[in-house]
Short mmCIF file of C-alpha atoms in Angstrom, two decimals:
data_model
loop_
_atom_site.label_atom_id
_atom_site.label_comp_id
_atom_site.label_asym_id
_atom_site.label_seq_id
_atom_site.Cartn_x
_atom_site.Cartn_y
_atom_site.Cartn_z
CA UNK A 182 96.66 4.20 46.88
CA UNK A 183 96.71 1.95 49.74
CA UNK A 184 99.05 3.31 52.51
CA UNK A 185 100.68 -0.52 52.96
CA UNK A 186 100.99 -0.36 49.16
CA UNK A 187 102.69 2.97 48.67
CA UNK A 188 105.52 1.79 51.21
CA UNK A 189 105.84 -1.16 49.49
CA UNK A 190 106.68 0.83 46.47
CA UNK A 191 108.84 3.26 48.03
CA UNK A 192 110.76 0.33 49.24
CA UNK A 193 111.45 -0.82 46.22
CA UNK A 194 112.62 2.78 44.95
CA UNK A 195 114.60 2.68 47.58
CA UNK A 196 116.66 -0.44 46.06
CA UNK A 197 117.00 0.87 42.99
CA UNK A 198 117.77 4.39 43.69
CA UNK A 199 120.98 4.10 41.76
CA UNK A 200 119.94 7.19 39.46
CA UNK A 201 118.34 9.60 41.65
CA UNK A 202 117.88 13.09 40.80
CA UNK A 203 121.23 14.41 41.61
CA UNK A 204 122.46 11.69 39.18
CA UNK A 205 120.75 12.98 35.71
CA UNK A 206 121.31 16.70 37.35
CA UNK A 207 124.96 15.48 36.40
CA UNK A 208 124.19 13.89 33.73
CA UNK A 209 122.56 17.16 31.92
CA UNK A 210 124.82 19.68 33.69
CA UNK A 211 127.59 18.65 30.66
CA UNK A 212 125.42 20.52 27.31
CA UNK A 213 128.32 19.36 24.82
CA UNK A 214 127.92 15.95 26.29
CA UNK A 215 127.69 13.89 22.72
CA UNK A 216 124.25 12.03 23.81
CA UNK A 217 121.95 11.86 20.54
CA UNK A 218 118.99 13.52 22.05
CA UNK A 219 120.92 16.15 23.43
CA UNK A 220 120.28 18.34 20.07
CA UNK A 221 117.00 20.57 19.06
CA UNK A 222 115.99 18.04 17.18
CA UNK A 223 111.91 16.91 18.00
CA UNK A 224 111.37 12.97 17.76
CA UNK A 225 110.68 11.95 14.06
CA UNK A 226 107.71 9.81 15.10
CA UNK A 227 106.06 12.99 16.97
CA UNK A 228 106.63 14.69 14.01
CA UNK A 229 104.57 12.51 11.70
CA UNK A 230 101.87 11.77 13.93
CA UNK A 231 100.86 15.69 14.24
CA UNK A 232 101.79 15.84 10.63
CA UNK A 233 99.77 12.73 9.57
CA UNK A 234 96.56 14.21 11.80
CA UNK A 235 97.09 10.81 14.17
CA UNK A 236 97.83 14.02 16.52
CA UNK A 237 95.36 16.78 16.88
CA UNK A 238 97.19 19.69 18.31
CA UNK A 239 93.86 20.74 20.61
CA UNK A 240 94.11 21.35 24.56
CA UNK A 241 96.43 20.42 26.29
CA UNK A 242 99.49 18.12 26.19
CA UNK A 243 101.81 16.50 28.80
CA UNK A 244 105.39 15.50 28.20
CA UNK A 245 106.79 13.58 31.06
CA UNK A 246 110.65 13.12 30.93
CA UNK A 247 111.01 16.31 28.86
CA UNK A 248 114.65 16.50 29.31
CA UNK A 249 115.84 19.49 27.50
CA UNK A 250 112.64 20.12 26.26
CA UNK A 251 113.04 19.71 21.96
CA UNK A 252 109.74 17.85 21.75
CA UNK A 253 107.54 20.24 24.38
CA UNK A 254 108.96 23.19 22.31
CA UNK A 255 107.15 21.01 18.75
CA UNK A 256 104.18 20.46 21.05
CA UNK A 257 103.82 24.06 21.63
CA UNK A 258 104.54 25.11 18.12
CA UNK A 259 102.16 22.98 16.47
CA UNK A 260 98.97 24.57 18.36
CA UNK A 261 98.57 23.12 21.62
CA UNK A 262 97.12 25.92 23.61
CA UNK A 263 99.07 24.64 26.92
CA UNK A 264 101.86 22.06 27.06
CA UNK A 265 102.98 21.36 30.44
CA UNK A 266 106.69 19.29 30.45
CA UNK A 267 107.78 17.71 33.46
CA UNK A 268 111.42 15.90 34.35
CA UNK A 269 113.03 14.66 37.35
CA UNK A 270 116.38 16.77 37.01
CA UNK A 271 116.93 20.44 37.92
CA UNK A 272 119.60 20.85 35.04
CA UNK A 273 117.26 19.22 32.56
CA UNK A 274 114.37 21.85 33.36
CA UNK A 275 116.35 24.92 32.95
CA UNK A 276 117.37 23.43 29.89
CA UNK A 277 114.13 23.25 28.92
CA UNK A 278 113.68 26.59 30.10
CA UNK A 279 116.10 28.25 27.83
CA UNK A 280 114.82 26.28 24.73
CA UNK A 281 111.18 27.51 25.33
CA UNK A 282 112.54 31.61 25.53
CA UNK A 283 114.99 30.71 22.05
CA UNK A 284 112.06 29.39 20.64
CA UNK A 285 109.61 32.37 21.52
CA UNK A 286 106.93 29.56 23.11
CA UNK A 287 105.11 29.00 26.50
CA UNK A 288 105.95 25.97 28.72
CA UNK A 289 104.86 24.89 32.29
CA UNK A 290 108.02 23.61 33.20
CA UNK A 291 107.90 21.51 36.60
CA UNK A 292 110.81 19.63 38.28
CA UNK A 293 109.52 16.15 39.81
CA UNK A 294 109.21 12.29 39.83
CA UNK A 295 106.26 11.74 37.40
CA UNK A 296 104.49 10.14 40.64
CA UNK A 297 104.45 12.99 42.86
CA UNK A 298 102.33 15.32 39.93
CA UNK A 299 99.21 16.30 41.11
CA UNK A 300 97.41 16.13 37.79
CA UNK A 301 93.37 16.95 37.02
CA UNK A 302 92.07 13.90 35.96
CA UNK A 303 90.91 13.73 32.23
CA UNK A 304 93.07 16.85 32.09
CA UNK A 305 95.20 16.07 29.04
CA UNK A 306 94.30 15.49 24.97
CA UNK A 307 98.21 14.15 24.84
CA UNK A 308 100.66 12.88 26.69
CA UNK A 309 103.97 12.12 25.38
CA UNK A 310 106.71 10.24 26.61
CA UNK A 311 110.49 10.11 25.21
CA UNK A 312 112.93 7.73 26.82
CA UNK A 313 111.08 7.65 30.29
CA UNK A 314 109.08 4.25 30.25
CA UNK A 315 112.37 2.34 30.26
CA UNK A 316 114.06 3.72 33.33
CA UNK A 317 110.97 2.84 34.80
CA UNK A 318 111.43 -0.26 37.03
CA UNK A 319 109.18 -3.13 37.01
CA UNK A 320 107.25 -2.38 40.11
CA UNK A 321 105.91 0.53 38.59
CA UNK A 322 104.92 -0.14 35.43
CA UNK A 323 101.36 -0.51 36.31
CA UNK A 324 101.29 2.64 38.47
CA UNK A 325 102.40 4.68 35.42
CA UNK A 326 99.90 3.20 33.65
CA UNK A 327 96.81 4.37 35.93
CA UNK A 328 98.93 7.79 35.96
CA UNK A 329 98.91 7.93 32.35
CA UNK A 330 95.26 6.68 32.15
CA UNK A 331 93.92 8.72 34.50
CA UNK A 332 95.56 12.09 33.01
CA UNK A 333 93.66 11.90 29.70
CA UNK A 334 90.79 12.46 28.80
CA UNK A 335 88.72 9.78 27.18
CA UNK A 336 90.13 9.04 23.60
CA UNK A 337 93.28 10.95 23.86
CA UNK A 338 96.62 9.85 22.90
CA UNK A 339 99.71 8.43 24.73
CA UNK A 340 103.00 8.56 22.66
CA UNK A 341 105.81 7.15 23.75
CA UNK A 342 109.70 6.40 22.32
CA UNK A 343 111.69 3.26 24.22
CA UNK A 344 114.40 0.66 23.98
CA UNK A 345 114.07 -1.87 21.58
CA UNK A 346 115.34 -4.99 23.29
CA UNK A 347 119.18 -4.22 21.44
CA UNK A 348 118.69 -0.82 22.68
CA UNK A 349 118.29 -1.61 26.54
CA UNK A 350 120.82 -3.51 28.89
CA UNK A 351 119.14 -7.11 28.23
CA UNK A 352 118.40 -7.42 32.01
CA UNK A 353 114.89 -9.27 32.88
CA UNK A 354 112.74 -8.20 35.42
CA UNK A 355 114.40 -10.30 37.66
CA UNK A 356 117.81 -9.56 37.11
CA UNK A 357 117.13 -5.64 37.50
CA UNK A 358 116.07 -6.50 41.57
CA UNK A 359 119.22 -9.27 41.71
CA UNK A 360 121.49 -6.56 40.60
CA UNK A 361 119.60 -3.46 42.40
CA UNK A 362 119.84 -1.75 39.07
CA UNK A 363 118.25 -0.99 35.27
CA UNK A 364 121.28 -1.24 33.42
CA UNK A 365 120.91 2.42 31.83
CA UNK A 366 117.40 1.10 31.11
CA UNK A 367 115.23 -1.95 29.94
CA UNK A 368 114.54 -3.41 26.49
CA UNK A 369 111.14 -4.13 25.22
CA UNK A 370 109.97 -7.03 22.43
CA UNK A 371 107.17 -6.02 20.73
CA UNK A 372 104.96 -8.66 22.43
CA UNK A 373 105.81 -7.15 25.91
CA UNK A 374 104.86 -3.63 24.89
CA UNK A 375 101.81 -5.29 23.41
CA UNK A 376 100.99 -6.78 26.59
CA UNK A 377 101.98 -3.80 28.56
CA UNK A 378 99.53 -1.59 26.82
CA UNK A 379 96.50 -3.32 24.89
CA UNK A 380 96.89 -5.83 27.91
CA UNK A 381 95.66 -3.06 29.96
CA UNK A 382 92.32 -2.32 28.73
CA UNK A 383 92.79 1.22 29.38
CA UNK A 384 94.73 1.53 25.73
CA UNK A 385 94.79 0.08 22.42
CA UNK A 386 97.72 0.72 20.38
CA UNK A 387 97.30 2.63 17.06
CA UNK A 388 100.79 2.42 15.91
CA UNK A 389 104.23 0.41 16.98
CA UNK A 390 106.93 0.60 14.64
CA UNK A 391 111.08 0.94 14.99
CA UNK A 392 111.92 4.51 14.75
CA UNK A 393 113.47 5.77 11.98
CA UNK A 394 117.14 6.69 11.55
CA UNK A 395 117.80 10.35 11.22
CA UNK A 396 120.26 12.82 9.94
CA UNK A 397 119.00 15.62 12.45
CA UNK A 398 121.67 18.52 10.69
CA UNK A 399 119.80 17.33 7.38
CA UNK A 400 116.57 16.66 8.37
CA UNK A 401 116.17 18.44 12.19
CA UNK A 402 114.69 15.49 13.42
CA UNK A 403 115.55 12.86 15.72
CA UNK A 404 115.43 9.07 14.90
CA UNK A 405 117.30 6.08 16.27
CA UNK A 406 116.30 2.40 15.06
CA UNK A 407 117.71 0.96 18.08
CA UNK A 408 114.14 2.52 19.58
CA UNK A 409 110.20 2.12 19.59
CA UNK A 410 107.89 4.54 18.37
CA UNK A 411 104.69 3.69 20.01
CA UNK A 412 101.18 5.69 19.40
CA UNK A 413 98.10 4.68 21.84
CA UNK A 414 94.50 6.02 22.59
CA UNK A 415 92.97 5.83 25.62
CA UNK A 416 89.93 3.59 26.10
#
């Protein structure tokens, strides 16, 4: 990256540093906090892609924003031979941590912003991302992008779960620099994410669909329809 570029960037950060990690240290410290995906419960659209074969559990997988780590924990019981989950909070990693030894499973657990990794290029057959995309701010949609991109290997699969446009704070790109904040985190149309991604060239989408709703003490899965389930391969 160029250097003039990277300070642009961090200047930007800067201005909407409103939920640093300190912030979602708090916001994870509180376990009986009553936040849906604070459960065991694995993503119902993860679920069905391994079980559907639209996953192939082989190599090695990536989930960025792991917070307490319920879909790493799948990842790693379904075959991957090395599932590496990263998140920016302290709290959320221990978390994670904990899960992984309950659950008898091995995970590389690393605390950081997904854009200090130092990642092997084409290192990844997966890379999964729950509720991370929309705290991303605008400026750095495209640099997650060429992270993501550049992590898998050729033909491997980015999953991803984000705010429908009711599920997100209904602030434009815009609005989030005019108010120096997300909102709790943006909303996507389909047509955005479609532009996002297959506008890229570096993906096509395979699947975008709502989520579906779920009864995780009946079915132990997660599922909100106020989210996207989105399933892409890399060109």
């Amino acid at each position: 990256m160029h250097p003039h570029l990277h300070q642009d960037l961090a200047a930007l950060d800067a201005l909407l540093a409103d939920r640093h990690s300190a912030w979602w240290d708090g916001f994870y410290a509180d376990r009986a906090r009553p936040v849906p995906f604070f459960g065991s419960a694995p993503d119902e659209c993860l679920h069905e892609w391994l079980t559907e074969s639209l996953i192939t559990p082989n190599g090695a997988a990536l989930d960025l924003g792991c917070g307490n780590g319920r879909n790493a924990v799948l990842l790693a019981r379904s075959g991957f031979a090395e599932v590496t989950a990263v998140d920016y909070s302290q709290a959320a990693i221990a978390w994670a941590a904990q899960r992984a030894s309950e659950a008898g499973v091995s995970l590389r657990l690393q605390q950081a912003s997904v854009f200090d990794l130092e990642l092997a290029p084409g290192g990844y057959d997966l890379v999964y991302d729950s509720g991370l995309f929309h705290h991303l701010p605008p400026h750095r949609r495209d640099s997650y992008l060429q992270l993501v991109a550049t992590t898998l290997k050729p033909g491997g699969r980015f999953g991803m779960v984000c705010f429908r446009p009711e599920g997100g704070s209904g602030l434009s790109d815009a609005e989030v620099y005019e108010r120096r904040s997300l909102g709790g985190g943006l909303g996507y149309s389909e047509p955005a994410l479609r532009e996002i991604w297959d506008g890229s060239a570096l993906f096509r989408i395979r699947q975008l669909r709502q989520m579906k709703p779920q009864r995780p003490a009946e079915t132990g899965l997660f599922g909100e329809n106020f989210l996207w389930a989105m399933l892409a391969q890399r060109q």
